[in-house]
Amino acid sequence: MSFKFEKLIIWQDSMSFGEKIFTFSKGFPDDEKYNLISQIRRAADSVALNIAEGSVLQSNAEFRKFLGYSIRSLSEVVTCLYKAKYRRYIKEDHFAELYDESYKIMNHIIAFRNKLD
C-alpha cells in the first residue's frame, strides 16, 4: 500500500531536492542558523509537503491550489540560493545546478497542475 502522492514524480523529485538543500545548507556559517539556513530548508521542504497535503482527500481545484503553494515555495528557495550566492556561501557552478533543478521541478509541477481538471 502507498499514499497517492508517493507515486507522483513531482513529489519524488521534490523530496530529493529538499535533501540536497538540507545537505548544502550545512555549509552555511553558524550565524545563519536562524536566518538563511532555516528559511531555505523550510521552503525546500514545503514543496513536497504541499504536494502531499494537496493530493489527499482534496478536489482537483484544491489540489491545484496546493501545487501553487509548492511553486511559490520553489521561488522562495531560488531567492535563498541567490542570497547564498551573494554572500559567497555557494560557488557559481553549484548555484547553477540547484537553480536548474528548481526550474525543472517548477515546470513539472506547472505541467502536472495544468493537466488537472
Coordinates of N, CA, C and O in Angstrom, one line a residue:
M1 N 0.8 -1.2 0.0 CA 0.0 0.0 0.0 C 0.9 1.2 0.0 O 2.0 1.2 0.5
S2 N 0.3 2.3 -0.6 CA 1.1 3.5 -0.6 C 0.1 4.7 -0.7 O -1.1 4.5 -1.1
F3 N 0.6 5.9 -0.3 CA -0.2 7.1 -0.5 C -0.2 7.5 -1.9 O 0.9 7.3 -2.6
K4 N -1.2 8.2 -2.4 CA -1.3 8.7 -3.8 C 0.0 9.5 -4.1 O 0.5 9.3 -5.2
F5 N 0.4 10.4 -3.2 CA 1.5 11.3 -3.6 C 2.8 10.6 -3.8 O 3.7 11.1 -4.5
E6 N 3.0 9.4 -3.1 CA 4.3 8.7 -3.3 C 4.5 8.3 -4.7 O 5.7 8.1 -5.1
K7 N 3.5 8.1 -5.5 CA 3.6 7.7 -6.9 C 3.9 8.9 -7.8 O 4.3 8.7 -9.0
L8 N 3.8 10.1 -7.3 CA 4.0 11.3 -8.2 C 5.4 11.6 -8.3 O 6.1 11.8 -7.3
I9 N 5.9 11.7 -9.5 CA 7.3 12.1 -9.8 C 7.6 13.5 -9.2 O 8.7 13.7 -8.7
I10 N 6.6 14.4 -9.3 CA 6.9 15.7 -8.7 C 7.2 15.7 -7.2 O 8.0 16.4 -6.7
W11 N 6.5 14.8 -6.5 CA 6.7 14.6 -5.1 C 8.1 14.0 -4.9 O 8.9 14.4 -4.1
Q12 N 8.4 12.9 -5.7 CA 9.7 12.2 -5.5 C 10.9 13.2 -5.8 O 11.8 13.2 -5.0
D13 N 10.8 14.0 -6.9 CA 11.8 14.9 -7.2 C 11.9 16.0 -6.1 O 13.0 16.4 -5.8
S14 N 10.8 16.4 -5.6 CA 10.8 17.5 -4.6 C 11.4 17.0 -3.3 O 12.2 17.7 -2.6
M15 N 11.2 15.7 -3.0 CA 11.8 15.1 -1.8 C 13.3 15.0 -1.9 O 14.1 15.4 -1.0
S16 N 13.8 14.6 -3.1 CA 15.2 14.5 -3.3 C 15.9 15.9 -3.3 O 16.9 16.1 -2.7
F17 N 15.2 16.9 -3.9 CA 15.7 18.3 -3.9 C 15.8 18.8 -2.5 O 16.8 19.5 -2.2
G18 N 14.8 18.6 -1.7 CA 14.8 19.0 -0.3 C 16.0 18.5 0.5 O 16.6 19.2 1.3
E19 N 16.4 17.3 0.2 CA 17.5 16.7 0.9 C 18.8 17.3 0.4 O 19.7 17.5 1.2
K20 N 18.9 17.6 -0.9 CA 20.1 18.3 -1.4 C 20.2 19.7 -0.8 O 21.3 20.1 -0.4
I21 N 19.1 20.4 -0.6 CA 19.2 21.7 0.0 C 19.6 21.6 1.5 O 20.4 22.4 2.0
F22 N 19.1 20.6 2.2 CA 19.4 20.4 3.6 C 20.9 20.1 3.7 O 21.6 20.8 4.5
T23 N 21.5 19.2 2.9 CA 22.9 18.9 2.9 C 23.7 20.1 2.5 O 24.7 20.5 3.2
F24 N 23.3 20.8 1.5 CA 24.1 22.0 1.0 C 24.1 23.1 2.1 O 25.1 23.7 2.3
S25 N 23.0 23.3 2.8 CA 22.9 24.4 3.7 C 23.7 24.1 5.0 O 24.0 25.0 5.8
K26 N 24.2 22.9 5.2 CA 25.0 22.6 6.3 C 26.3 23.4 6.3 O 27.0 23.6 7.3
G27 N 26.7 23.8 5.1 CA 28.0 24.5 4.9 C 27.9 26.0 5.1 O 28.9 26.7 5.1
F28 N 26.7 26.5 5.5 CA 26.5 27.9 5.8 C 27.1 28.3 7.1 O 27.2 27.4 8.0
P29 N 27.5 29.5 7.3 CA 28.1 29.9 8.6 C 27.0 29.7 9.8 O 25.8 29.8 9.5
D30 N 27.5 29.5 10.9 CA 26.7 29.3 12.1 C 25.7 30.5 12.4 O 24.6 30.3 12.9
D31 N 26.2 31.7 12.0 CA 25.3 32.9 12.3 C 24.1 32.9 11.4 O 23.2 33.7 11.6
E32 N 24.0 32.0 10.4 CA 22.8 31.9 9.5 C 21.8 30.9 10.0 O 20.8 30.7 9.4
K33 N 22.1 30.2 11.1 CA 21.3 29.1 11.6 C 19.8 29.5 11.7 O 19.0 28.7 11.3
Y34 N 19.5 30.7 12.2 CA 18.1 31.0 12.4 C 17.6 32.0 11.3 O 16.5 32.5 11.4
N35 N 18.4 32.2 10.3 CA 18.1 33.0 9.2 C 18.0 32.2 7.9 O 17.0 31.5 7.7
L36 N 19.0 32.3 7.1 CA 19.0 31.7 5.8 C 18.9 30.2 5.8 O 18.2 29.6 5.0
I37 N 19.6 29.5 6.8 CA 19.5 28.1 6.8 C 18.1 27.6 7.1 O 17.6 26.8 6.4
S38 N 17.5 28.2 8.1 CA 16.1 27.8 8.4 C 15.2 28.1 7.3 O 14.3 27.3 6.9
Q39 N 15.3 29.3 6.7 CA 14.4 29.7 5.6 C 14.5 28.8 4.4 O 13.5 28.4 3.9
I40 N 15.7 28.5 3.9 CA 15.9 27.7 2.7 C 15.4 26.3 3.0 O 14.8 25.6 2.1
R41 N 15.7 25.7 4.1 CA 15.2 24.4 4.5 C 13.7 24.3 4.5 O 13.1 23.3 4.0
R42 N 13.1 25.2 5.2 CA 11.6 25.2 5.3 C 11.0 25.4 4.0 O 10.0 24.7 3.7
A43 N 11.5 26.3 3.1 CA 11.0 26.5 1.8 C 11.1 25.2 0.9 O 10.2 24.8 0.3
A44 N 12.3 24.6 1.0 CA 12.5 23.4 0.2 C 11.6 22.2 0.7 O 11.1 21.5 -0.2
D45 N 11.5 22.1 2.0 CA 10.6 21.0 2.5 C 9.2 21.3 2.1 O 8.4 20.3 1.9
S46 N 8.8 22.5 2.1 CA 7.4 22.9 1.8 C 6.9 22.5 0.4 O 5.8 22.2 0.2
V47 N 7.9 22.3 -0.5 CA 7.5 21.9 -1.9 C 6.8 20.6 -1.8 O 5.7 20.4 -2.3
A48 N 7.5 19.6 -1.3 CA 7.0 18.2 -1.2 C 5.8 18.1 -0.2 O 4.8 17.4 -0.5
L49 N 5.9 18.9 0.9 CA 4.8 18.8 1.9 C 3.5 19.3 1.3 O 2.4 18.7 1.5
N50 N 3.5 20.3 0.5 CA 2.3 20.8 -0.1 C 1.7 19.9 -1.2 O 0.5 19.8 -1.3
I51 N 2.6 19.3 -1.9 CA 2.2 18.3 -2.9 C 1.5 17.1 -2.2 O 0.4 16.7 -2.6
A52 N 2.1 16.6 -1.1 CA 1.4 15.5 -0.3 C 0.1 16.0 0.3 O -0.9 15.3 0.1
E53 N 0.1 17.1 0.9 CA -1.1 17.6 1.6 C -2.3 17.8 0.6 O -3.4 17.4 0.8
G54 N -1.9 18.4 -0.6 CA -3.0 18.7 -1.6 C -3.5 17.5 -2.3 O -4.6 17.5 -2.8
S55 N -2.7 16.4 -2.3 CA -3.2 15.2 -3.0 C -4.1 14.3 -2.3 O -4.8 13.4 -2.9
V56 N -4.2 14.5 -1.0 CA -5.1 13.6 -0.2 C -6.4 14.2 0.2 O -6.5 15.3 0.8
L57 N -7.5 13.5 -0.2 CA -8.8 13.9 0.1 C -9.2 15.4 -0.3 O -9.9 16.1 0.4
Q58 N -8.6 15.8 -1.5 CA -8.9 17.1 -2.0 C -9.5 17.1 -3.4 O -9.3 16.1 -4.1
S59 N -10.3 18.1 -3.7 CA -10.8 18.2 -5.1 C -9.6 18.6 -6.0 O -8.6 19.0 -5.5
N60 N -9.8 18.5 -7.3 CA -8.7 18.9 -8.2 C -8.4 20.4 -8.0 O -7.3 20.8 -8.1
A61 N -9.5 21.2 -7.8 CA -9.3 22.6 -7.6 C -8.5 22.9 -6.4 O -7.6 23.8 -6.4
E62 N -8.7 22.2 -5.3 CA -8.0 22.3 -4.1 C -6.5 21.9 -4.3 O -5.6 22.5 -3.8
F63 N -6.4 20.7 -4.9 CA -5.0 20.2 -5.2 C -4.2 21.2 -6.0 O -3.1 21.5 -5.8
R64 N -4.9 21.9 -7.0 CA -4.2 22.9 -7.8 C -3.7 24.0 -6.9 O -2.6 24.6 -7.1
K65 N -4.5 24.4 -5.9 CA -4.1 25.5 -5.0 C -2.8 25.1 -4.2 O -1.9 25.8 -4.1
F66 N -2.8 23.8 -3.8 CA -1.6 23.4 -3.0 C -0.4 23.3 -3.9 O 0.7 23.5 -3.5
L67 N -0.6 22.9 -5.2 CA 0.5 22.9 -6.1 C 1.0 24.3 -6.4 O 2.2 24.5 -6.5
G68 N 0.2 25.3 -6.3 CA 0.6 26.7 -6.4 C 1.4 27.0 -5.2 O 2.4 27.8 -5.4
Y69 N 1.1 26.5 -4.0 CA 1.9 26.8 -2.9 C 3.3 26.2 -3.1 O 4.3 26.8 -2.7
S70 N 3.4 25.0 -3.7 CA 4.7 24.4 -3.9 C 5.5 25.2 -4.9 O 6.7 25.4 -4.7
I71 N 4.9 25.7 -5.9 CA 5.6 26.6 -6.9 C 6.1 27.8 -6.2 O 7.3 28.2 -6.4
R72 N 5.3 28.4 -5.3 CA 5.8 29.6 -4.6 C 6.9 29.3 -3.7 O 7.9 30.1 -3.5
S73 N 6.9 28.1 -3.0 CA 8.0 27.7 -2.2 C 9.3 27.5 -3.0 O 10.3 27.9 -2.5
L74 N 9.2 27.0 -4.2 CA 10.3 26.9 -5.0 C 10.9 28.2 -5.3 O 12.2 28.4 -5.3
S75 N 10.1 29.2 -5.6 CA 10.6 30.5 -5.9 C 11.3 31.1 -4.6 O 12.3 31.9 -4.8
E76 N 10.8 30.7 -3.5 CA 11.5 31.2 -2.2 C 12.9 30.5 -2.1 O 13.8 31.2 -1.7
V77 N 13.0 29.2 -2.5 CA 14.2 28.5 -2.4 C 15.2 29.2 -3.4 O 16.4 29.5 -3.0
V78 N 14.8 29.6 -4.6 CA 15.6 30.2 -5.6 C 16.1 31.6 -5.0 O 17.3 31.9 -5.2
T79 N 15.3 32.3 -4.4 CA 15.7 33.6 -3.8 C 16.7 33.4 -2.7 O 17.7 34.1 -2.6
C80 N 16.5 32.3 -1.9 CA 17.5 32.0 -0.9 C 18.9 31.6 -1.5 O 19.9 31.9 -1.0
L81 N 18.8 30.8 -2.6 CA 20.0 30.5 -3.4 C 20.8 31.7 -3.8 O 22.0 31.8 -3.7
Y82 N 20.0 32.7 -4.3 CA 20.6 34.0 -4.7 C 21.3 34.6 -3.5 O 22.4 35.2 -3.6
K83 N 20.6 34.6 -2.3 CA 21.2 35.2 -1.1 C 22.5 34.5 -0.8 O 23.5 35.1 -0.4
A84 N 22.5 33.2 -0.9 CA 23.7 32.4 -0.6 C 24.8 32.7 -1.6 O 26.0 32.8 -1.2
K85 N 24.4 32.9 -2.8 CA 25.4 33.3 -3.8 C 26.0 34.7 -3.5 O 27.2 34.9 -3.6
Y86 N 25.1 35.6 -3.2 CA 25.6 37.0 -2.9 C 26.5 37.0 -1.7 O 27.4 37.9 -1.6
R87 N 26.2 36.1 -0.8 CA 27.0 36.1 0.5 C 28.2 35.2 0.3 O 28.9 34.9 1.3
R88 N 28.4 34.6 -0.8 CA 29.5 33.8 -1.2 C 29.5 32.4 -0.4 O 30.6 32.0 0.0
Y89 N 28.4 31.9 -0.1 CA 28.3 30.6 0.5 C 28.2 29.5 -0.5 O 28.2 28.3 -0.2
I90 N 28.1 29.8 -1.8 CA 27.9 28.8 -2.9 C 28.7 29.3 -4.1 O 28.7 30.5 -4.4
K91 N 29.3 28.3 -4.7 CA 30.0 28.6 -5.9 C 29.1 28.6 -7.1 O 28.0 28.0 -7.1
E92 N 29.5 29.3 -8.1 CA 28.6 29.6 -9.3 C 28.1 28.3 -9.9 O 26.9 28.2 -10.3
D93 N 28.9 27.3 -10.1 CA 28.5 26.0 -10.7 C 27.5 25.3 -9.9 O 26.5 24.7 -10.4
H94 N 27.7 25.3 -8.5 CA 26.7 24.6 -7.7 C 25.4 25.4 -7.6 O 24.3 24.8 -7.6
F95 N 25.5 26.7 -7.6 CA 24.3 27.6 -7.8 C 23.5 27.2 -9.0 O 22.3 27.0 -9.0
A96 N 24.2 27.2 -10.2 CA 23.6 26.9 -11.4 C 22.9 25.5 -11.4 O 21.8 25.3 -11.9
E97 N 23.5 24.5 -10.8 CA 23.0 23.2 -10.7 C 21.7 23.2 -9.9 O 20.7 22.6 -10.3
L98 N 21.7 23.8 -8.7 CA 20.5 23.8 -7.9 C 19.4 24.7 -8.5 O 18.2 24.4 -8.5
Y99 N 19.8 25.8 -9.2 CA 18.9 26.7 -9.9 C 18.1 25.9 -11.0 O 16.9 26.0 -11.1
D100 N 18.9 25.2 -11.8 CA 18.4 24.4 -12.9 C 17.4 23.3 -12.4 O 16.4 23.1 -13.0
E101 N 17.8 22.7 -11.3 CA 16.9 21.7 -10.7 C 15.6 22.3 -10.2 O 14.5 21.7 -10.4
S102 N 15.7 23.5 -9.6 CA 14.5 24.2 -9.2 C 13.6 24.5 -10.3 O 12.4 24.3 -10.3
Y103 N 14.2 25.0 -11.4 CA 13.4 25.4 -12.6 C 12.7 24.1 -13.2 O 11.5 24.2 -13.6
K104 N 13.4 23.0 -13.3 CA 12.9 21.8 -13.8 C 11.7 21.3 -13.0 O 10.6 21.0 -13.5
I105 N 11.9 21.3 -11.7 CA 10.8 20.9 -10.8 C 9.6 21.8 -10.9 O 8.4 21.3 -11.0
M106 N 9.8 23.1 -11.0 CA 8.7 24.0 -11.1 C 7.9 23.8 -12.4 O 6.7 23.7 -12.4
N107 N 8.6 23.6 -13.5 CA 8.0 23.3 -14.8 C 7.2 22.0 -14.7 O 6.1 21.9 -15.3
H108 N 7.7 21.0 -14.1 CA 7.0 19.7 -13.9 C 5.7 19.9 -13.1 O 4.7 19.3 -13.4
I109 N 5.8 20.7 -12.0 CA 4.6 20.9 -11.2 C 3.6 21.7 -12.0 O 2.4 21.4 -11.9
I110 N 4.0 22.7 -12.7 CA 3.1 23.5 -13.5 C 2.4 22.6 -14.6 O 1.2 22.7 -14.7
A111 N 3.2 21.8 -15.3 CA 2.6 20.9 -16.3 C 1.6 20.0 -15.6 O 0.5 19.7 -16.2
F112 N 1.9 19.4 -14.5 CA 1.0 18.5 -13.8 C -0.2 19.2 -13.4 O -1.4 18.7 -13.6
R113 N -0.1 20.4 -12.8 CA -1.2 21.2 -12.4 C -2.1 21.5 -13.6 O -3.4 21.5 -13.4
N114 N -1.6 21.9 -14.7 CA -2.4 22.2 -15.9 C -3.2 21.0 -16.4 O -4.2 21.2 -17.1
K115 N -2.8 19.8 -16.1 CA -3.5 18.6 -16.5 C -4.7 18.3 -15.6 O -5.5 17.5 -16.0
L116 N -4.7 18.8 -14.4 CA -5.8 18.6 -13.5 C -7.1 19.3 -14.1 O -6.9 20.4 -14.6
D117 N -8.2 18.8 -13.9 CA -9.5 19.4 -14.4 C -9.7 20.8 -13.8 O -9.5 21.1 -12.8

